Short mmCIF file of C-alpha atoms and ligand atoms in Angstrom, two decimals:
data_model
loop_
_atom_site.label_atom_id
_atom_site.label_comp_id
_atom_site.label_asym_id
_atom_site.label_seq_id
_atom_site.Cartn_x
_atom_site.Cartn_y
_atom_site.Cartn_z
CA MET O 1 15.67 7.07 0.60
CA ARG O 2 13.27 5.86 -2.10
CA ILE O 3 11.38 2.89 -0.73
CA VAL O 4 8.87 0.61 -2.43
CA LEU O 5 6.63 -1.55 -0.24
CA LEU O 6 5.52 -4.75 -1.96
CA GLY O 7 2.97 -7.20 -0.65
CA ALA O 8 -0.66 -8.26 -0.82
CA PRO O 9 -3.49 -6.12 0.58
CA GLY O 10 -3.53 -6.55 4.36
CA ALA O 11 0.14 -7.51 4.60
CA GLY O 12 0.80 -4.52 6.87
CA LYS O 13 2.41 -2.09 4.42
CA GLY O 14 0.29 0.89 5.49
CA SER O 15 0.96 0.47 9.22
CA GLN O 16 4.71 0.24 8.69
CA ALA O 17 4.74 3.10 6.18
CA LYS O 18 3.29 5.49 8.76
CA SER O 19 6.02 4.74 11.33
CA LEU O 20 8.80 4.67 8.72
CA SER O 21 7.69 7.99 7.27
CA GLU O 22 8.21 9.61 10.70
CA ARG O 23 11.53 7.89 11.35
CA TYR O 24 13.12 8.64 7.98
CA ASN O 25 11.33 11.92 7.34
CA VAL O 26 10.04 10.99 3.88
CA PRO O 27 6.39 11.11 2.79
CA HIS O 28 4.16 8.04 2.84
CA ILE O 29 2.46 7.82 -0.53
CA SER O 30 -0.42 5.37 -0.74
CA THR O 31 -2.11 5.25 -4.14
CA GLY O 32 -5.18 3.70 -2.49
CA ASP O 33 -5.40 6.68 -0.08
CA ILE O 34 -5.00 9.12 -2.99
CA PHE O 35 -7.87 7.42 -4.82
CA ARG O 36 -10.10 7.28 -1.73
CA ALA O 37 -9.57 11.02 -1.16
CA LEU O 38 -11.01 11.86 -4.60
CA LYS O 39 -14.47 13.42 -4.71
CA PRO O 40 -16.83 10.47 -5.38
CA ASP O 41 -18.71 12.44 -8.05
CA SER O 42 -15.55 13.56 -9.95
CA GLU O 43 -14.67 11.75 -13.18
CA LEU O 44 -11.63 10.09 -11.61
CA GLY O 45 -13.53 9.32 -8.40
CA GLN O 46 -16.19 7.50 -10.38
CA LEU O 47 -13.62 5.62 -12.41
CA PHE O 48 -11.87 4.50 -9.20
CA ALA O 49 -15.15 3.33 -7.58
CA GLN O 50 -15.95 1.28 -10.66
CA TYR O 51 -12.70 -0.73 -10.35
CA ALA O 52 -12.22 -0.77 -6.57
CA SER O 53 -15.75 -2.05 -5.85
CA LYS O 54 -14.86 -5.21 -7.78
CA GLY O 55 -11.38 -5.50 -6.29
CA GLN O 56 -9.83 -4.70 -9.66
CA LEU O 57 -6.87 -2.45 -10.46
CA VAL O 58 -7.28 1.01 -11.95
CA PRO O 59 -5.65 1.16 -15.45
CA ASP O 60 -1.87 1.64 -15.44
CA GLU O 61 -1.85 4.95 -17.35
CA VAL O 62 -4.19 6.55 -14.80
CA VAL O 63 -2.14 5.38 -11.82
CA LEU O 64 1.15 6.38 -13.42
CA ARG O 65 -0.08 9.90 -14.10
CA ILE O 66 -1.25 10.33 -10.50
CA VAL O 67 1.98 8.94 -9.02
CA LYS O 68 4.22 11.08 -11.23
CA GLU O 69 2.28 14.20 -10.25
CA ARG O 70 2.63 13.34 -6.57
CA LEU O 71 6.35 12.48 -6.78
CA ASP O 72 7.01 15.77 -8.54
CA GLN O 73 6.10 17.66 -5.39
CA ASP O 74 8.81 19.22 -3.23
CA ASP O 75 8.38 16.96 -0.21
CA CYS O 76 9.54 13.98 -2.32
CA LYS O 77 12.95 15.47 -3.12
CA ASN O 78 14.73 13.45 -0.41
CA GLY O 79 12.77 10.29 -1.02
CA PHE O 80 9.42 8.64 -0.40
CA ILE O 81 7.71 5.46 0.73
CA LEU O 82 5.43 4.01 -1.93
CA ASP O 83 2.61 1.87 -0.55
CA GLY O 84 0.41 0.08 -3.09
CA PHE O 85 2.46 1.15 -6.08
CA PRO O 86 3.80 -0.31 -8.34
CA ARG O 87 1.23 -3.09 -8.66
CA THR O 88 1.83 -4.38 -12.19
CA ILE O 89 4.95 -5.05 -14.26
CA PRO O 90 4.22 -2.14 -16.67
CA GLN O 91 3.85 0.21 -13.65
CA ALA O 92 7.18 -1.02 -12.21
CA GLU O 93 8.98 -0.72 -15.54
CA ALA O 94 7.75 2.83 -16.16
CA PHE O 95 8.44 3.92 -12.58
CA GLU O 96 11.95 2.41 -12.42
CA ARG O 97 12.83 3.85 -15.83
CA GLU O 98 11.64 7.38 -15.04
CA ILE O 99 12.15 7.76 -11.28
CA GLY O 100 13.60 4.69 -9.59
CA SER O 101 13.83 3.22 -6.09
CA ASP O 102 16.67 2.20 -3.76
CA VAL O 103 14.99 -0.75 -2.06
CA ALA O 104 11.87 -2.89 -2.39
CA LEU O 105 10.63 -4.42 0.86
CA ASN O 106 8.46 -7.46 0.26
CA PHE O 107 5.86 -8.23 2.97
CA ASP O 108 5.37 -11.99 2.79
CA VAL O 109 2.17 -13.39 4.41
CA ASP O 110 -0.14 -16.34 3.71
CA ASN O 111 -3.46 -15.59 1.97
CA SER O 112 -5.45 -17.28 4.78
CA ILE O 113 -4.08 -14.74 7.30
CA LEU O 114 -4.79 -11.88 4.88
CA MET O 115 -8.43 -12.89 4.42
CA ASP O 116 -9.02 -12.65 8.19
CA ARG O 117 -7.03 -9.42 8.56
CA LEU O 118 -8.95 -7.66 5.77
CA THR O 119 -12.51 -8.82 6.43
CA GLY O 120 -12.06 -7.94 10.14
CA ARG O 121 -10.39 -4.60 9.42
CA TRP O 122 -11.78 -1.26 10.57
CA THR O 123 -9.89 1.82 9.39
CA CYS O 124 -9.61 5.36 10.76
CA LYS O 125 -11.23 7.79 8.32
CA GLU O 126 -8.75 10.54 9.29
CA CYS O 127 -5.30 8.94 9.64
CA GLY O 128 -5.83 5.53 8.00
CA VAL O 129 -4.62 3.46 10.97
CA PRO O 130 -6.10 -0.04 10.80
CA TYR O 131 -7.85 -1.85 13.69
CA HIS O 132 -9.14 -5.44 13.88
CA LYS O 133 -12.60 -6.29 15.14
CA SER O 134 -11.25 -9.10 17.33
CA THR O 135 -9.09 -6.71 19.40
CA MET O 136 -10.77 -3.29 19.18
CA GLY O 137 -13.55 -3.99 21.72
CA ASP O 138 -16.38 -1.46 21.42
CA ILE O 139 -14.35 1.63 20.45
CA THR O 140 -15.74 3.65 17.53
CA LYS O 141 -13.04 6.37 17.38
CA CYS O 142 -9.33 6.14 16.57
CA THR O 143 -7.20 6.07 19.74
CA ARG O 144 -4.42 7.92 17.87
CA CYS O 145 -6.30 10.89 16.34
CA GLY O 146 -9.96 10.59 17.40
CA GLY O 147 -11.14 9.99 13.79
CA GLU O 148 -14.17 7.85 13.04
CA LEU O 149 -13.55 4.14 12.38
CA TYR O 150 -15.21 2.58 9.34
CA GLN O 151 -15.12 -0.62 7.32
CA ARG O 152 -13.79 -0.06 3.80
CA LYS O 153 -16.25 -1.01 1.07
CA ASP O 154 -13.68 -3.30 -0.52
CA ASP O 155 -12.98 -5.21 2.72
CA THR O 156 -15.97 -7.56 2.20
CA ALA O 157 -15.25 -11.31 1.80
CA GLU O 158 -16.11 -11.40 -1.92
CA THR O 159 -14.08 -8.32 -2.88
CA VAL O 160 -11.14 -9.38 -0.68
CA ALA O 161 -11.05 -12.79 -2.44
CA ASN O 162 -10.82 -10.99 -5.78
CA ARG O 163 -8.18 -8.52 -4.54
CA LEU O 164 -6.01 -11.44 -3.42
CA LYS O 165 -6.49 -13.15 -6.79
CA VAL O 166 -5.56 -9.93 -8.59
CA TYR O 167 -2.51 -9.65 -6.32
CA ASP O 168 -1.38 -13.21 -7.16
CA GLU O 169 -1.83 -12.69 -10.89
CA GLN O 170 -0.65 -9.12 -11.44
CA THR O 171 1.42 -7.93 -8.47
CA LYS O 172 3.27 -11.03 -7.23
CA PRO O 173 5.49 -11.07 -10.37
CA LEU O 174 7.05 -7.85 -9.03
CA ILE O 175 8.92 -9.92 -6.43
CA ASP O 176 10.90 -11.46 -9.25
CA PHE O 177 11.25 -8.10 -11.02
CA TYR O 178 12.89 -6.51 -7.94
CA ALA O 179 14.93 -9.64 -7.18
CA LYS O 180 16.44 -9.33 -10.67
CA GLN O 181 17.05 -5.63 -10.08
CA GLY O 182 18.99 -6.64 -6.95
CA THR O 183 17.07 -4.39 -4.54
CA LEU O 184 14.59 -6.88 -3.04
CA LYS O 185 14.47 -7.53 0.72
CA ASN O 186 12.03 -10.15 2.03
CA LEU O 187 10.17 -9.81 5.33
CA ASP O 188 8.16 -12.36 7.27
CA ALA O 189 5.09 -10.14 7.64
CA ALA O 190 3.06 -12.74 9.58
CA LYS O 191 5.10 -11.53 12.60
CA SER O 192 3.90 -8.71 14.90
CA ILE O 193 3.91 -5.08 13.75
CA SER O 194 6.80 -4.25 16.11
CA GLU O 195 8.90 -7.24 15.02
CA VAL O 196 8.42 -6.37 11.34
CA TYR O 197 9.27 -2.72 12.09
CA GLU O 198 12.52 -3.69 13.86
CA LYS O 199 13.53 -5.84 10.92
CA ILE O 200 12.83 -3.06 8.41
CA VAL O 201 14.82 -0.51 10.41
CA GLN O 202 17.73 -2.95 10.55
CA ILE O 203 17.58 -3.35 6.75
CA LEU O 204 17.24 0.37 5.98
CA ASP O 205 19.92 1.47 8.45
CA ASN O 206 22.36 -0.91 6.76
CA LEU O 207 21.72 0.19 3.19
P1 AMP N 1 -5.27 -0.21 -1.57
O1 AMP N 1 -5.74 0.79 -0.56
O2 AMP N 1 -3.80 -0.12 -1.84
O3 AMP N 1 -5.71 -1.61 -1.26
O4 AMP N 1 -5.96 0.20 -2.96
C1 AMP N 1 -7.38 0.22 -3.09
C2 AMP N 1 -7.76 0.15 -4.56
O5 AMP N 1 -7.19 1.28 -5.26
C3 AMP N 1 -7.23 -1.07 -5.32
O6 AMP N 1 -8.02 -2.22 -5.16
C4 AMP N 1 -7.24 -0.54 -6.76
O7 AMP N 1 -8.55 -0.52 -7.30
C5 AMP N 1 -6.79 0.90 -6.57
N1 AMP N 1 -5.32 1.02 -6.65
C6 AMP N 1 -4.47 1.45 -5.67
N2 AMP N 1 -3.19 1.44 -6.09
C7 AMP N 1 -3.22 0.99 -7.37
C8 AMP N 1 -2.21 0.72 -8.34
N3 AMP N 1 -0.90 0.93 -8.09
N4 AMP N 1 -2.61 0.25 -9.55
C9 AMP N 1 -3.90 0.06 -9.83
N5 AMP N 1 -4.91 0.26 -8.96
C10 AMP N 1 -4.58 0.72 -7.72
#
């Protein structure tokens, strides 16, 4: 199953991707995670930091090259879950032309909810699971894997505002793109993680 997760930053794509990857036995591929794993002093690492620190998107040709390399690996033969890609119309066009997806799940949430989710987000350095400062109490380690929790550099109020603007301008048009392709499924992602998960499973099991 080749799954694309669409939605603004903080909509819950990463959390769902982790559970779905286990259930359907396909890899979770997050372009943001790939970029964050780069050595900060490498050429690509520096390029990424330059864009991400302002909440901007890395140029399409760079992202496309990285995604194609990753999807060429053996573990993607039976499918994949793409989280954070495609993010622009040219990315979607190139990806659908050369590789293709079976379904695009759109995580729909209001920007006001996203602002709070992202600026209050603490993330596990090891497994990427997100926490929220309002519910995590005084824990400093991930309850799932013991990894250290940290606040992403681009989860500050100013950068988040720009990421949401970039989403509205460059990524939101993908909803229409996938609707026209006939593979779009909309989700009310303001609901709880477990409710959204149930809904996704229902959709995917009926494909
Ligand atoms: P994310 O973890 O998905 O929020 O991504 C963090 C940052 O990585 C983004 O703000 C972009 O700078 C960059 N990035 C991740 N995926 C893409 C993409 N598909 N196209 C362009 N830039 C991306």
